[in-house]
């Protein structure tokens, strides 16, 4: 019989606690089986190295899907980056006793959302993405996420005012200006009034790095000439977009490349139907910024 996500979670947590109770090395390193450090360890490393944990956890995504979301195929990096993103997002969410609906827009193979698994009593989890293979993986292997494969352009299937929280890591960072504005409008439509939208951007931190480091440009596939040409636009408009290679054939590369913006002009870029609550520079790995806005 198939286990429910709650049964699986219970099983996983019992195994983690048993592991802690019988391993004196772990007891020396972590203050208790419930400590945040130990939970982080089992979700990002223990789950790879201890068979008893990986058996009770969700199957890892195929390498092709890891490549699409992060540009690499190392499961350890995949989990540690995902955990860092989750932690950054989670810290922006004010605790509440109500169970809330949360969407990961551009969920991919749930590098970030997989860590919401522990909080199923607090969140109803939804995800959408244009990459069909990622959605197939989620529907088969991570049933706690209500996931579906969406289109390059709105509308999403959700009705107006549906979500309490939306988050979005490394997705708006890739849209050209038109798509950026179009999807901002759609996020607004599907959020409840007062709902929170948390998303990452490439601000001046990333722009300065990419301007300085030609190796970095090469590594992420930015063409030097295109980038050079766009610099004037950056000064004038505070927003540039250049093409970038992608891993999935479901992604439209005419509109999905990489953008950089000047966060000192953020109020011109974010529609004023949103109130900007927080702007965390370099929050994600000293590269992407994290913005928190509220639907007015
Ligand atoms: C860099 S990956 C990030 C994935 C995930 N948010 C994470 O942090 O692991 C960008 C994701 O955006 C998805 N994507 C691209 N265009 C999209 C669109 N118009 N609507 C929804 N998802 C899109 C891609 O398929 C890909 O999974």
Coordinates of C-alpha atoms and ligand atoms in Angstrom, one line a residue:
X1 CA 0.0 0.0 0.0
X2 CA 1.3 3.5 -0.9
X3 CA 2.2 5.6 2.1
X4 CA 0.7 9.1 2.5
X5 CA 3.2 12.0 2.7
X6 CA 2.4 12.3 6.4
X7 CA 3.2 8.6 7.0
X8 CA 6.4 9.0 5.1
X9 CA 7.4 12.1 7.1
X10 CA 6.7 10.3 10.3
X11 CA 8.8 7.3 9.2
X12 CA 11.7 9.6 8.1
X13 CA 11.7 11.5 11.4
X14 CA 11.6 8.3 13.5
X15 CA 14.6 6.9 11.5
X16 CA 16.5 10.2 11.9
X17 CA 15.9 10.1 15.7
X18 CA 17.0 6.5 15.9
X19 CA 20.1 7.3 14.0
X20 CA 20.9 10.1 16.4
X21 CA 20.3 8.0 19.5
X22 CA 22.7 5.3 18.5
X23 CA 25.5 7.4 16.9
X24 CA 27.8 9.0 19.4
X25 CA 29.6 11.0 16.7
X26 CA 26.3 12.7 15.7
X27 CA 25.5 13.3 19.4
X28 CA 28.9 15.1 19.8
X29 CA 28.3 17.3 16.7
X30 CA 24.6 18.2 17.3
X31 CA 23.0 19.3 20.5
X32 CA 19.8 17.2 20.0
X33 CA 17.9 15.2 17.4
X34 CA 15.4 18.2 17.2
X35 CA 18.1 20.9 16.7
X36 CA 17.9 22.9 13.5
X37 CA 21.5 21.9 12.7
X38 CA 20.8 18.2 12.9
X39 CA 17.6 18.6 10.8
X40 CA 19.6 20.5 8.2
X41 CA 22.3 17.8 8.3
X42 CA 19.9 14.9 7.7
X43 CA 17.9 16.7 5.0
X44 CA 21.0 17.8 3.0
X45 CA 23.7 15.1 3.7
X46 CA 22.3 12.3 5.9
X47 CA 19.7 11.6 3.4
X48 CA 22.4 10.9 0.8
X49 CA 24.7 8.8 3.0
X50 CA 22.4 6.8 5.2
X51 CA 20.3 4.3 3.3
X52 CA 17.7 4.1 6.0
X53 CA 17.0 7.8 5.5
X54 CA 17.1 7.8 1.7
X55 CA 14.6 4.8 1.7
X56 CA 12.1 6.8 3.7
X57 CA 12.6 10.0 1.8
X58 CA 11.5 11.0 -1.7
X59 CA 13.4 9.7 -4.7
X60 CA 16.0 12.2 -5.9
X61 CA 15.2 13.9 -9.3
X62 CA 16.8 12.6 -12.5
X63 CA 20.1 14.3 -13.3
X64 CA 18.5 16.0 -16.4
X65 CA 16.1 17.9 -14.2
X66 CA 18.7 18.9 -11.7
X67 CA 20.7 20.3 -14.7
X68 CA 17.7 22.4 -15.8
X69 CA 17.2 24.1 -12.5
X70 CA 20.8 24.6 -11.4
X71 CA 23.1 23.9 -14.2
X72 CA 24.8 21.0 -12.4
X73 CA 24.1 17.4 -11.5
X74 CA 25.7 17.0 -8.1
X75 CA 23.0 15.9 -5.6
X76 CA 24.9 17.2 -2.6
X77 CA 25.1 20.7 -4.2
X78 CA 21.5 20.4 -5.3
X79 CA 20.3 19.8 -1.8
X80 CA 22.5 22.3 0.0
X81 CA 21.6 25.1 -2.5
X82 CA 17.9 24.1 -2.2
X83 CA 18.1 24.2 1.6
X84 CA 19.7 27.6 1.6
X85 CA 17.0 29.0 -0.7
X86 CA 14.3 27.3 1.4
X87 CA 15.8 28.8 4.6
X88 CA 15.9 32.3 3.0
X89 CA 12.3 32.1 1.9
X90 CA 11.0 30.5 5.1
X91 CA 12.6 33.3 7.2
X92 CA 10.5 35.9 5.2
X93 CA 7.2 34.1 6.2
X94 CA 5.6 35.4 9.4
X95 CA 4.3 32.4 11.5
X96 CA 0.5 32.0 11.6
X97 CA -1.8 29.4 13.0
X98 CA -3.9 29.2 9.9
X99 CA -2.9 26.6 7.2
X100 CA -1.8 28.6 4.2
X101 CA -1.8 28.0 0.5
X102 CA 1.7 28.4 -0.9
X103 CA 2.9 28.4 -4.6
X104 CA 6.4 27.8 -5.9
X105 CA 6.1 29.5 -9.4
X106 CA 8.7 27.8 -11.6
X107 CA 9.0 25.0 -9.1
X108 CA 11.3 22.9 -11.4
X109 CA 12.1 19.6 -9.6
X110 CA 11.4 21.2 -6.2
X111 CA 15.0 22.0 -5.2
X112 CA 13.5 24.6 -2.8
X113 CA 10.0 23.3 -2.2
X114 CA 11.0 19.8 -1.2
X115 CA 12.0 21.2 2.2
X116 CA 8.4 22.4 3.0
X117 CA 7.8 18.7 3.5
X118 CA 8.4 19.1 7.2
X119 CA 5.6 21.7 7.4
X120 CA 2.7 20.0 5.9
X121 CA 0.6 20.9 8.9
X122 CA 1.1 24.6 8.1
X123 CA 1.1 24.8 4.3
X124 CA -0.8 23.4 1.4
X125 CA 1.9 23.2 -1.3
X126 CA 1.4 24.0 -5.0
X127 CA 3.9 24.2 -7.8
X128 CA 3.8 24.9 -11.6
X129 CA 6.5 25.0 -14.3
X130 CA 6.7 24.9 -18.1
X131 CA 9.2 22.0 -17.9
X132 CA 7.0 18.9 -18.3
X133 CA 9.6 16.4 -17.2
X134 CA 10.0 18.2 -13.8
X135 CA 6.2 18.1 -13.3
X136 CA 6.1 14.4 -14.2
X137 CA 8.8 13.8 -11.6
X138 CA 6.9 15.8 -9.0
X139 CA 3.6 14.1 -9.6
X140 CA 5.2 10.7 -9.4
X141 CA 7.7 11.2 -6.6
X142 CA 6.6 14.2 -4.5
X143 CA 2.8 13.9 -4.0
X144 CA 2.7 16.5 -1.3
X145 CA 3.1 19.1 -4.0
X146 CA 0.0 19.8 -6.1
X147 CA 1.9 20.3 -9.4
X148 CA 0.9 21.0 -12.9
X149 CA 2.7 22.0 -16.1
X150 CA 1.8 25.6 -17.1
X151 CA 2.4 27.7 -20.2
X152 CA 5.0 30.3 -21.1
X153 CA 2.3 33.0 -20.8
X154 CA -0.6 33.5 -18.4
X155 CA -3.2 32.6 -17.3
X156 CA -2.4 30.0 -14.7
X157 CA -5.2 27.6 -13.8
X158 CA -5.7 29.1 -10.3
X159 CA -8.6 31.4 -9.6
X160 CA -8.3 35.0 -8.4
X161 CA -7.1 35.7 -4.8
X162 CA -6.1 32.0 -4.3
X163 CA -2.7 32.0 -2.6
X164 CA -1.5 33.4 0.7
X165 CA 2.1 33.1 -0.3
X166 CA 4.0 32.8 -3.6
X167 CA 7.7 32.4 -3.9
X168 CA 9.8 32.2 -6.9
X169 CA 13.6 31.5 -7.0
X170 CA 15.6 32.1 -10.2
X171 CA 12.6 32.6 -12.5
X172 CA 11.9 36.4 -12.7
X173 CA 15.7 36.7 -13.0
X174 CA 15.4 35.2 -16.5
X175 CA 12.4 36.9 -18.0
X176 CA 12.7 39.7 -20.6
X177 CA 11.0 43.0 -19.6
X178 CA 7.6 42.1 -21.2
X179 CA 7.4 38.7 -19.6
X180 CA 8.6 40.2 -16.3
X181 CA 5.7 42.6 -16.3
X182 CA 3.2 40.1 -17.6
X183 CA 4.0 37.6 -14.9
X184 CA 4.0 40.3 -12.1
X185 CA 0.4 41.0 -13.1
X186 CA -0.5 37.3 -13.0
X187 CA 1.1 36.9 -9.6
X188 CA -1.0 39.8 -8.4
X189 CA -4.2 38.2 -9.8
X190 CA -3.8 34.8 -8.0
X191 CA -2.7 36.2 -4.6
X192 CA -5.1 37.1 -1.8
X193 CA -5.1 40.7 -0.7
X194 CA -2.4 41.1 1.9
X195 CA -0.7 38.0 0.5
X196 CA 3.1 37.8 0.3
X197 CA 5.2 37.4 -2.8
X198 CA 8.9 36.5 -2.3
X199 CA 11.1 36.4 -5.3
X200 CA 14.7 36.6 -6.3
X201 CA 16.3 39.2 -8.6
X202 CA 19.7 40.0 -10.1
X203 CA 20.4 43.5 -8.7
X204 CA 23.5 45.6 -8.7
X205 CA 25.4 43.0 -6.7
X206 CA 25.1 40.4 -9.5
X207 CA 25.5 43.1 -12.2
X208 CA 28.8 44.3 -10.8
X209 CA 30.1 40.8 -10.5
X210 CA 29.1 39.9 -14.1
X211 CA 30.6 43.2 -15.4
X212 CA 33.9 42.5 -13.7
X213 CA 34.3 38.8 -14.3
X214 CA 34.5 37.5 -17.9
X215 CA 35.0 34.0 -16.6
X216 CA 31.7 34.2 -14.8
X217 CA 30.0 35.5 -18.0
X218 CA 31.5 32.6 -20.0
X219 CA 30.4 30.0 -17.3
X220 CA 26.8 31.1 -17.4
X221 CA 26.7 31.5 -21.2
X222 CA 26.5 35.3 -21.6
X223 CA 27.8 36.6 -24.8
X224 CA 30.4 39.4 -24.2
X225 CA 29.3 41.5 -27.2
X226 CA 25.6 41.3 -26.3
X227 CA 26.5 42.2 -22.7
X228 CA 28.7 45.1 -23.7
X229 CA 25.9 46.5 -25.9
X230 CA 23.3 46.3 -23.1
X231 CA 25.4 48.4 -20.7
X232 CA 24.0 51.7 -21.9
X233 CA 20.5 50.4 -21.5
X234 CA 21.2 49.4 -18.0
X235 CA 22.2 53.0 -17.2
X236 CA 19.2 54.5 -19.0
X237 CA 16.5 52.0 -18.0
X238 CA 17.8 50.2 -15.0
X239 CA 16.8 46.8 -16.6
X240 CA 18.6 44.7 -19.2
X241 CA 18.0 41.2 -20.6
X242 CA 20.4 39.1 -22.6
X243 CA 19.9 35.6 -24.0
X244 CA 21.3 32.6 -22.1
X245 CA 21.2 28.8 -22.9
X246 CA 18.7 26.7 -21.1
X247 CA 18.5 22.9 -20.4
X248 CA 14.8 22.3 -21.2
X249 CA 13.2 22.3 -24.7
X250 CA 9.9 23.5 -23.0
X251 CA 11.4 26.9 -22.2
X252 CA 11.0 29.7 -24.7
X253 CA 14.5 31.1 -25.1
X254 CA 13.1 34.2 -27.0
X255 CA 11.8 35.4 -23.7
X256 CA 13.8 33.4 -21.1
X257 CA 17.5 34.4 -20.9
X258 CA 19.0 36.4 -18.0
X259 CA 18.2 39.9 -16.7
X260 CA 19.9 42.4 -14.4
X261 CA 18.3 45.4 -12.8
X262 CA 19.3 48.4 -10.8
X263 CA 17.5 48.0 -7.4
X264 CA 17.8 51.7 -6.6
X265 CA 15.0 51.9 -9.3
X266 CA 13.0 49.1 -7.9
X267 CA 9.9 51.2 -7.5
X268 CA 9.8 51.8 -11.2
X269 CA 10.1 48.1 -11.9
X270 CA 7.7 46.5 -9.4
X271 CA 4.1 47.6 -10.1
X272 CA 2.7 49.9 -7.3
X273 CA -0.2 47.5 -6.6
X274 CA 2.5 45.8 -4.5
X275 CA 4.0 47.3 -1.3
X276 CA 7.7 46.5 -1.0
X277 CA 8.4 45.1 2.4
X278 CA 11.9 44.0 2.3
X279 CA 14.9 43.9 -0.1
X280 CA 17.7 41.6 0.9
X281 CA 20.8 42.3 -1.1
X282 CA 22.9 39.2 -2.1
X283 CA 20.7 37.0 0.2
X284 CA 21.1 34.0 -2.1
X285 CA 24.8 33.0 -2.2
X286 CA 25.9 36.6 -2.5
X287 CA 24.6 36.7 -6.0
X288 CA 20.8 37.0 -6.2
X289 CA 18.8 39.5 -4.1
X290 CA 15.5 38.5 -2.4
X291 CA 12.5 40.8 -2.5
X292 CA 9.4 40.6 -0.4
X293 CA 6.3 42.4 -1.5
X294 CA 2.7 42.5 -0.2
X295 CA -0.4 42.7 -2.4
X296 CA -2.1 46.0 -1.5
Ligands
LIG1 C1 16.6 28.3 -12.8 S1 15.2 27.3 -12.7 C2 14.7 27.5 -11.0 C3 13.8 26.4 -10.5 C4 13.4 26.5 -9.1 N1 12.7 27.7 -8.8 C5 14.6 26.3 -8.2 O1 15.0 27.3 -7.5 O2 15.2 25.3 -8.2 C6 14.0 28.2 -13.6 C7 12.7 27.4 -13.7 O3 11.7 28.3 -14.3 C8 10.9 27.5 -15.2 N2 10.3 28.4 -16.2 C9 10.8 29.1 -17.2 N3 9.8 29.8 -17.8 C10 8.7 29.7 -17.1 C11 7.4 30.2 -17.2 N4 7.0 31.0 -18.1 N5 6.4 29.8 -16.3 C12 6.8 28.9 -15.3 N6 8.0 28.4 -15.1 C13 9.0 28.8 -16.0 C14 12.0 26.6 -15.8 O4 11.4 25.5 -16.5 C15 12.8 26.2 -14.6 O5 12.3 25.1 -13.9

